[in-house]
Amino acid sequence: MNSLSIGDTRPVVELFGVQKTYVTDTGNVRALDPVSFGFEKGAILSVVGPSGCGKSTLLRILAGIDPASGGRVVIDGRAITGPVPDMGIVFQRDLLLDWRNVIDNVMLPAELARRNDGEMRARAIGLLTELGVGDFLNRFPYELSGGMRQRVAIARALLLKPSLLLLDEPFSALDAMTRDQMNVILQRLQQHEQVSTLLITHSIAEAVYLSDRVVVMSARPGRVLDVIDIEMPKPRPLSIREEPEFTAIARRIRVLFEKEGVLAA
Amino acid sequence: MSAIIDTSSGLSIAARRRRKMLRNAGLPIASALVGLILWELLVRTLEVPTYLLPAPTAIVEALIARWSFLMTNLGYTALSAVSGFTMALVLGVVLGIAIAASPLVDRIVYPWLVISHAVPKVVVAPLLLVWIGFGIKSGIIFVVFFTFFTIVVNTVMGLKSADPDLLHLVRSMGAGPMKVMWKIKLPNALPNIFTGIKLGATLAPVGAVIGEFVASNRGLGYVLIQAVGSMSIDLAFAAVFLVSAFGIAAWYTAELIEKKCIPWHASQRGQH
Ligand SMILES: Nc1ncnc2c1ncn2[C@@H]1O[C@H](COP(=O)(O)OP(=O)(O)O)[C@@H](O)[C@H]1O
Ligand SMILES: [Mg+2]
């Protein structure tokens, strides 16, 4: 396993043999075989893998939503057991509150943390502006496009300066063009905010473009096929996707999936 | 909002909404008018006696002749309908919250809810006289009984329909059960609660009238019984008309409030 360090060398997230078996009425579902990896403060780590391989399960364990069936998750040196408030989460569905306008949606975490003050509001507006939706503060979610809604969800997740940002296929429901746009925006914002980010995706290109490290997972039950560090300097232009270094890494991941029979022709 | 122009038609949204409302209201009104005219023609050509079925014009005549008498009694019926419904609304939403918040309450209360709904209320109505006595109190309690169920059921349905991922998300933001209820589940349940309100608001005047059948010497229910007893069928129809009109008004009032309260809900944004 490659263990080159990125940014701050202090590991922010470490997984040790994390596994999950869902117990259901119709039997046990082995979703995740023991998985171990870690990443450093301020880095973006992507998990790529075929649908149903346990990526969301992994994220739910990290978020403290679901308990792991075995193994240990250590965040900032502490083993987690329940929901950690110091975390921003974005799901594939934006999960905005239909009855709140954009700014009030973004302010929700501040309200819940009793930090609903002018300073927070200014930060919310700053984030929305940086995400390109600063002109829509008083609009309601139903008045926005899917891409804009997802930007609002990202602003909400970042409001309280979380130590960890968890993204579960945040752009999967968007069209290809919007998705490229969101990749560029996310990269810029993540660098600016210096937030450690775990991105779950099933797009190889997205993973390679955005990440400092890519964890490649097998089909269900998911296990780690490879961990690849990506050294290309950031910020990266979209055109980097045509560079030989980029395509070589993308090919390496694709070959792994092909060997697994996931992408067999 | 009225400043937003749809360039395809050049009409402001407000103007288009007005036009649409006209189109939406036009057909039902025309249909009702045609029905009334047919009724009038039928009664006249077949010479149906008034004590069997009065023509719409005869009902209007009775309405005008006994206007202040009918209005006084409508006021009485409206009072018990509105106060009973308000109580049912408050109790129903509170109980709905308790049921949605606690599986224990759910399991204890649920069978009673089903029983109270399954009991034929009209049959039980005479017991009101025995239990509560003559007067408006009976009417109000009957209205509560009559409208409570639909409000509880719709409230519970709404509270339980919050997206599980959204609940996880806000819990991960540190929201406790109270915050989750107040900031997420309750607003999320508003569309369902309004469905309960609209159904309950139309049931309320019916409940009030049934209560007056058995335990009142005032109100449109009492007028109705008396009018039928003395073969003043035109007066009876006038009373029925007023009860129905009141129910319809209650429905549209609730719908108006709904539009103001939940403009964000899909049901309020046209294009069904
Ligand atoms: N709550 C659950 N109960 C039972 N099985 C589940 C549950 N959640 C997920 N699974 C199963 O676990 C596997 C992994 O799911 P998931 O983590 O959502 O995959 P991914 O996000 O990679 O598509 C799937 O086969 C799925 O059906
Ligand atoms: Mg998933």
XYZ file of C-alpha atoms and ligand atoms in Angstrom:
565
model
C 0.000 0.000 0.000
C 1.243 3.454 -0.905
C 1.737 5.674 2.117
C 2.941 8.999 0.758
C 1.766 11.824 2.986
C -0.294 14.730 1.770
C -0.573 18.171 3.368
C -0.508 17.995 7.142
C 0.855 14.598 8.014
C -1.548 14.129 10.913
C -4.150 11.546 9.876
C -7.634 12.998 10.192
C -9.495 9.806 9.442
C -8.310 6.269 9.929
C -10.275 3.086 9.343
C -9.054 -0.167 10.820
C -10.745 -3.298 9.511
C -14.149 -1.607 9.305
C -16.827 -4.046 8.143
C -20.584 -4.199 7.953
C -23.162 -6.939 7.739
C -26.802 -5.865 7.619
C -29.078 -8.168 9.548
C -32.492 -8.260 7.902
C -35.628 -10.403 8.106
C -34.658 -12.138 4.898
C -31.106 -12.900 6.019
C -27.754 -11.239 6.414
C -26.340 -8.915 3.785
C -22.566 -8.711 3.827
C -22.137 -5.164 2.562
C -18.560 -4.443 3.510
C -15.597 -6.758 4.100
C -12.893 -5.416 6.429
C -11.650 -2.127 4.980
C -8.631 -0.160 6.131
C -7.323 3.162 4.884
C -6.622 6.635 6.133
C -6.048 10.139 4.938
C -4.488 13.350 6.075
C -5.816 16.689 7.150
C -6.894 18.962 4.344
C -6.800 16.231 1.698
C -9.542 14.938 -0.589
C -9.933 11.199 -0.615
C -12.287 9.511 -3.059
C -13.822 6.090 -2.784
C -14.713 4.648 -6.197
C -16.533 1.422 -6.669
C -19.444 -0.188 -8.472
C -22.984 0.407 -7.356
C -23.953 -1.578 -4.262
C -20.387 -2.210 -3.097
C -20.944 -0.568 0.266
C -19.748 2.996 -0.396
C -22.751 4.625 1.230
C -22.495 2.124 4.056
C -18.939 3.259 4.608
C -20.001 6.896 4.703
C -22.848 6.189 7.086
C -20.421 4.464 9.439
C -18.042 7.439 9.237
C -20.911 9.818 9.895
C -21.903 7.770 12.924
C -25.348 7.124 11.395
C -24.941 3.343 11.249
C -22.703 1.329 13.579
C -19.983 -0.817 12.017
C -20.193 -4.570 12.600
C -16.482 -4.646 13.306
C -13.321 -2.598 13.176
C -12.582 0.892 14.346
C -12.993 4.424 12.981
C -10.701 7.056 14.413
C -11.328 10.693 13.565
C -8.803 13.252 14.769
C -7.461 10.694 17.196
C -10.858 9.846 18.732
C -12.730 6.604 18.121
C -16.282 7.480 17.034
C -19.388 5.805 18.346
C -22.267 8.125 17.425
C -23.055 11.150 15.264
C -20.191 13.617 15.275
C -21.463 17.199 15.024
C -18.172 18.410 13.604
C -18.956 16.976 10.205
C -20.599 18.270 7.058
C -22.536 15.815 4.933
C -23.927 16.083 1.405
C -26.005 13.279 -0.073
C -26.932 12.570 -3.678
C -30.325 14.113 -2.966
C -29.778 17.641 -1.686
C -32.220 17.203 1.237
C -32.967 20.928 1.422
C -35.947 21.984 3.511
C -38.675 22.910 1.031
C -40.210 25.420 3.435
C -37.044 27.465 3.917
C -35.429 29.836 1.483
C -31.797 29.412 0.454
C -30.184 31.443 3.216
C -32.354 29.885 5.944
C -31.502 26.419 4.631
C -27.814 27.190 4.883
C -28.274 28.653 8.379
C -29.923 25.471 9.707
C -26.746 23.991 11.251
C -25.972 27.329 12.920
C -29.472 27.412 14.386
C -29.159 23.890 15.714
C -25.784 24.732 17.240
C -27.169 27.994 18.715
C -24.712 30.037 16.696
C -27.265 31.880 14.644
C -25.555 35.279 14.588
C -24.517 37.954 12.123
C -21.081 36.499 11.720
C -22.494 33.118 10.677
C -24.921 34.793 8.326
C -22.053 36.647 6.689
C -20.194 33.352 6.310
C -23.285 31.720 4.800
C -23.620 34.508 2.264
C -19.873 34.304 1.548
C -20.073 30.566 0.876
C -23.145 30.906 -1.319
C -21.440 33.650 -3.275
C -18.331 31.541 -3.709
C -20.546 28.713 -4.938
C -22.175 31.055 -7.456
C -25.632 31.207 -5.878
C -25.182 34.442 -3.922
C -27.993 36.086 -5.888
C -30.601 33.549 -4.799
C -30.641 34.011 -1.027
C -34.379 34.488 -0.780
C -35.398 31.908 -3.353
C -37.014 28.644 -2.317
C -35.559 25.253 -3.300
C -38.378 24.599 -5.793
C -37.265 27.673 -7.708
C -33.743 26.296 -8.249
C -32.173 23.817 -10.657
C -30.650 20.563 -9.402
C -27.115 21.932 -9.649
C -28.023 25.080 -7.740
C -29.783 23.079 -5.041
C -26.693 20.941 -4.593
C -24.561 24.080 -4.228
C -26.841 25.224 -1.425
C -26.475 21.807 0.228
C -22.668 22.144 0.021
C -22.795 25.606 1.579
C -24.947 24.215 4.395
C -22.460 21.388 4.999
C -19.516 23.798 5.160
C -21.126 26.525 7.262
C -19.751 25.494 10.648
C -16.257 24.836 9.264
C -16.478 21.078 9.827
C -13.269 19.155 10.328
C -14.540 16.568 7.867
C -16.729 16.909 4.771
C -18.513 13.736 3.628
C -19.935 13.691 0.113
C -21.996 10.709 -1.062
C -22.251 10.858 -4.856
C -23.246 14.516 -4.640
C -23.206 15.070 -8.404
C -24.633 11.773 -9.660
C -28.038 13.240 -10.429
C -26.610 16.142 -12.444
C -26.034 16.349 -16.185
C -22.443 15.943 -17.426
C -21.858 19.645 -18.045
C -23.164 20.723 -14.641
C -21.148 17.960 -13.087
C -17.895 19.245 -14.606
C -18.794 22.701 -13.377
C -19.443 21.375 -9.864
C -16.116 19.517 -9.880
C -14.252 22.750 -10.588
C -16.203 24.643 -7.934
C -15.705 21.915 -5.337
C -11.995 21.768 -5.973
C -11.596 25.516 -5.541
C -13.766 25.667 -2.445
C -12.119 22.676 -0.810
C -8.694 24.244 -1.262
C -9.906 27.566 0.027
C -11.603 26.039 3.060
C -8.838 23.503 3.676
C -11.483 21.001 4.721
C -10.624 17.305 4.814
C -13.011 15.699 2.354
C -14.189 12.187 1.686
C -15.910 11.916 -1.680
C -17.857 8.871 -2.724
C -18.383 8.491 -6.426
C -18.723 5.917 -9.154
C -17.044 8.146 -11.693
C -13.389 7.311 -12.201
C -12.725 10.661 -13.882
C -14.303 12.594 -11.033
C -12.296 10.686 -8.449
C -8.969 11.202 -10.233
C -9.651 14.844 -11.048
C -10.546 15.876 -7.510
C -8.543 13.626 -5.228
C -5.234 13.437 -3.448
C -5.892 9.758 -2.867
C -8.293 7.281 -4.452
C -9.512 4.132 -2.736
C -10.711 1.607 -5.313
C -13.310 -0.855 -4.090
C -14.495 -4.218 -5.384
C -18.075 -5.262 -6.007
C -20.158 -6.328 -2.998
C -19.071 -7.249 -0.436
C -16.759 -4.286 -0.829
C -13.084 -4.569 -0.097
C -10.149 -2.320 -0.999
C -8.622 -3.272 -4.355
C -6.052 -0.490 -4.376
C -5.142 2.851 -2.845
C -3.680 5.308 -5.340
C -2.075 8.633 -4.433
C -2.451 11.353 -7.022
C 0.346 13.878 -7.045
C -0.770 16.186 -9.843
C -0.646 19.755 -8.474
C -3.870 21.548 -7.577
C -5.834 23.480 -8.650
C -6.201 21.289 -11.704
C -7.762 22.514 -14.932
C -10.465 20.293 -16.443
C -8.162 19.787 -19.408
C -5.883 17.758 -17.138
C -8.239 14.892 -17.884
C -6.596 14.586 -21.307
C -3.046 14.569 -19.909
C -1.111 11.277 -20.089
C -0.544 11.191 -16.316
C -4.294 11.483 -15.705
C -5.333 8.939 -18.291
C -2.714 6.491 -16.990
C -4.236 6.598 -13.502
C -7.773 6.362 -14.859
C -6.746 3.354 -16.948
C -5.145 1.706 -13.923
C -8.458 1.980 -12.022
C -10.491 0.796 -14.995
C -8.250 -2.254 -15.401
C -8.826 -3.101 -11.734
C -12.574 -3.057 -12.295
C -12.224 -5.109 -15.470
C -10.234 -7.747 -13.638
C -12.997 -7.871 -11.064
C -15.497 -8.453 -13.837
C -17.261 -5.187 -13.009
C -16.506 -3.517 -16.318
C -16.021 -6.575 -18.522
C -16.762 -5.875 -22.191
C -43.634 37.714 -8.004
C -45.851 39.655 -10.390
C -42.750 41.237 -11.872
C -41.629 37.934 -13.353
C -42.507 37.851 -17.017
C -42.883 34.687 -19.013
C -41.399 35.793 -22.302
C -43.204 33.118 -24.273
C -46.626 34.660 -23.753
C -45.759 38.168 -22.597
C -48.226 37.830 -19.717
C -47.105 38.363 -16.148
C -47.418 35.337 -13.904
C -50.132 37.107 -11.916
C -52.187 37.686 -15.057
C -51.726 34.108 -16.157
C -52.751 32.897 -12.728
C -55.926 35.009 -12.906
C -56.736 33.655 -16.324
C -56.143 30.107 -15.125
C -58.349 30.643 -12.087
C -61.151 31.834 -14.357
C -60.718 28.785 -16.528
C -60.617 26.520 -13.464
C -63.641 28.108 -11.816
C -65.703 28.563 -14.983
C -66.535 24.934 -15.699
C -67.655 23.908 -12.187
C -69.881 26.997 -11.957
C -71.437 26.319 -15.354
C -72.000 22.687 -14.427
C -73.728 23.644 -11.165
C -75.937 26.181 -12.986
C -77.024 23.634 -15.585
C -77.914 21.206 -12.802
C -80.030 23.818 -11.005
C -81.857 24.778 -14.192
C -82.636 21.095 -14.951
C -83.947 20.678 -11.403
C -86.214 23.735 -11.774
C -87.506 22.553 -15.159
C -88.136 19.030 -13.886
C -90.121 20.198 -10.861
C -92.186 22.600 -13.003
C -92.957 20.300 -15.917
C -93.739 17.277 -13.732
C -95.594 19.490 -11.225
C -93.857 17.895 -8.252
C -95.572 19.137 -5.063
C -93.463 21.412 -2.829
C -93.741 19.038 0.144
C -91.896 16.390 -1.889
C -89.298 18.418 -3.703
C -89.337 22.208 -3.865
C -87.914 23.948 -6.931
C -84.705 25.958 -6.440
C -86.722 29.185 -6.775
C -89.055 28.056 -3.987
C -86.037 27.406 -1.778
C -84.701 30.870 -2.548
C -88.086 32.312 -1.624
C -88.038 30.507 1.723
C -84.478 31.668 2.240
C -85.483 35.292 1.735
C -88.706 35.084 3.718
C -87.034 33.548 6.786
C -83.637 35.192 6.340
C -83.008 36.616 9.811
C -84.424 33.507 11.514
C -82.151 31.292 9.426
C -79.125 33.506 9.986
C -79.562 33.392 13.763
C -79.673 29.625 13.669
C -76.787 29.431 11.204
C -74.790 31.531 13.653
C -75.556 29.040 16.403
C -74.563 26.055 14.247
C -71.447 27.857 13.058
C -70.463 28.581 16.639
C -70.545 24.936 17.663
C -68.912 23.830 14.380
C -66.070 26.325 14.664
C -65.396 25.828 18.366
C -65.660 22.047 18.122
C -63.395 21.976 15.098
C -60.822 24.253 16.722
C -60.683 21.944 19.733
C -60.392 18.886 17.497
C -57.593 20.582 15.584
C -55.569 21.400 18.686
C -56.188 18.026 20.314
C -55.639 16.168 17.053
C -52.303 17.800 16.263
C -51.067 17.403 19.841
C -52.080 13.745 19.953
C -50.628 13.244 16.469
C -47.299 14.609 17.690
C -47.411 12.350 20.753
C -48.162 9.311 18.604
C -45.415 10.105 16.110
C -42.912 10.879 18.863
C -43.502 7.802 21.000
C -44.050 4.241 19.813
C -45.460 3.519 23.273
C -48.181 6.168 22.940
C -48.757 4.943 19.405
C -49.455 1.387 20.526
C -51.642 2.426 23.455
C -53.709 5.060 21.664
C -54.012 3.476 18.242
C -56.696 0.857 19.032
C -58.831 3.537 20.707
C -58.531 5.755 17.697
C -59.646 2.967 15.408
C -62.522 2.070 17.728
C -63.665 5.676 18.014
C -63.594 5.945 14.261
C -65.390 2.660 13.641
C -68.235 3.401 16.056
C -71.152 4.756 14.012
C -71.251 8.235 15.479
C -74.740 9.071 14.311
C -76.080 6.121 16.278
C -74.246 7.237 19.400
C -75.433 10.835 19.067
C -78.599 10.387 21.184
C -76.366 9.347 24.086
C -75.045 12.905 24.099
C -78.353 13.986 25.511
C -77.969 11.502 28.342
C -74.327 12.163 29.038
C -73.893 15.872 28.452
C -77.407 17.223 28.308
C -79.295 19.683 26.219
C -77.475 22.630 24.655
C -74.433 23.798 22.760
C -71.962 21.768 24.814
C -73.337 18.553 23.308
C -73.054 19.992 19.815
C -69.472 21.060 20.320
C -68.406 17.731 21.763
C -70.077 15.903 18.909
C -68.173 18.053 16.406
C -64.901 17.218 18.175
C -65.789 13.531 18.026
C -66.768 13.835 14.383
C -63.664 15.637 13.070
C -60.911 14.487 15.413
C -59.949 11.274 13.635
C -59.163 12.716 10.225
C -56.906 15.340 11.805
C -54.976 12.858 13.943
C -54.512 10.390 11.111
C -53.297 12.990 8.650
C -51.004 14.597 11.217
C -49.405 11.265 12.104
C -48.989 10.389 8.439
C -47.257 13.695 7.779
C -44.998 13.466 10.812
C -43.909 9.960 9.916
C -43.220 10.776 6.282
C -40.076 12.849 6.888
C -37.167 11.616 4.767
C -34.999 9.248 6.877
C -31.801 10.612 5.330
C -32.865 14.138 6.208
C -33.493 13.044 9.791
C -30.046 11.457 9.933
C -28.563 14.620 8.527
C -30.098 16.974 11.082
C -29.329 14.562 13.907
C -25.719 14.573 12.778
C -25.927 18.373 13.077
C -26.707 17.820 16.743
C -30.504 18.242 16.689
C -32.302 16.457 19.546
C -35.804 14.972 19.305
C -37.504 18.286 20.143
C -35.596 20.228 17.496
C -36.183 17.488 14.948
C -39.914 17.603 15.666
C -40.177 21.368 15.653
C -37.859 22.265 12.792
C -38.242 19.268 10.490
C -41.111 16.893 11.143
C -43.796 19.447 11.889
C -43.212 21.740 8.894
C -42.806 18.630 6.750
C -46.224 17.446 8.002
C -48.018 20.712 7.189
C -49.346 19.559 3.796
C -50.890 16.485 5.445
C -52.216 18.496 8.367
C -53.918 20.812 5.894
C -55.518 17.825 4.192
C -56.902 16.877 7.612
C -58.038 20.443 8.208
C -59.872 20.653 4.898
C -61.641 17.338 5.405
C -62.410 18.163 9.039
C -63.663 21.652 8.218
C -66.323 20.234 5.903
C -67.285 17.537 8.408
C -67.661 20.060 11.257
C -70.972 21.668 10.180
C -72.413 18.208 9.481
C -71.402 17.110 12.972
C -72.931 20.247 14.478
C -76.241 19.625 12.698
C -76.391 15.997 13.858
C -75.737 17.174 17.407
C -78.625 19.629 17.082
C -80.950 16.912 15.825
C -80.834 15.276 19.231
C -79.797 17.785 21.839
C -80.725 21.320 20.887
C -83.644 23.677 20.392
C -81.578 26.017 18.289
C -79.379 25.822 15.191
C -79.993 24.671 11.638
C -80.238 21.036 12.745
C -83.165 21.904 14.978
C -84.710 24.051 12.217
C -84.376 21.122 9.841
C -86.148 18.684 12.190
C -88.920 21.168 12.885
C -89.377 22.072 9.223
C -89.639 18.440 8.145
C -92.066 17.787 11.032
C -94.345 20.566 9.832
C -93.956 19.677 6.164
C -92.199 22.990 5.386
C -89.879 21.234 2.981
C -88.825 24.485 1.316
C -87.572 25.742 4.696
C -85.833 22.420 5.303
C -84.081 22.723 1.951
C -83.110 26.305 2.757
C -81.483 25.013 5.975
C -79.713 22.218 4.081
C -78.505 24.761 1.561
C -77.057 26.943 4.308
C -75.292 24.040 6.013
C -73.749 23.011 2.701
C -72.764 26.578 1.844
C -71.129 26.870 5.229
C -69.174 23.637 4.640
C -68.043 24.820 1.226
C -66.994 28.189 2.650
C -65.054 26.355 5.382
C -63.261 24.272 2.734
C -62.226 27.267 0.672
C -61.165 29.241 3.730
C -58.924 26.348 4.746
C -57.566 26.157 1.209
C -56.818 29.881 1.218
C -54.924 29.580 4.498
C -53.110 26.553 3.087
C -51.964 28.561 0.069
C -50.569 31.248 2.366
C -48.879 28.766 4.707
C -47.290 26.253 2.349
C -46.620 27.955 -0.987
C -43.525 25.724 -1.215
C -45.489 22.491 -1.434
C -45.928 20.811 -4.817
C -49.735 20.819 -4.428
C -49.694 24.620 -4.332
C -47.771 25.150 -7.522
C -50.367 24.295 -10.132
C -49.798 21.920 -13.055
C -51.244 18.773 -11.575
N -30.284 -0.852 5.704
C -29.900 -1.884 4.941
N -30.370 -3.140 5.166
C -29.979 -4.184 4.407
N -29.128 -4.081 3.380
C -28.636 -2.884 3.079
C -28.991 -1.719 3.835
N -28.332 -0.653 3.305
C -27.611 -1.145 2.282
N -27.781 -2.477 2.137
C -27.127 -3.335 1.151
O -25.743 -3.206 1.312
C -25.101 -3.147 0.064
C -24.278 -1.898 -0.041
O -25.137 -0.773 -0.098
P -24.606 0.715 -0.251
O -23.620 0.982 0.838
O -25.760 1.612 -0.330
O -23.852 0.635 -1.658
P -23.341 1.797 -2.615
O -23.510 3.108 -1.919
O -21.929 1.461 -2.890
O -24.148 1.721 -3.873
C -26.197 -3.241 -0.985
O -26.241 -4.561 -1.459
C -27.445 -2.892 -0.250
O -28.534 -3.569 -0.787
Mg -24.646 4.784 -2.424
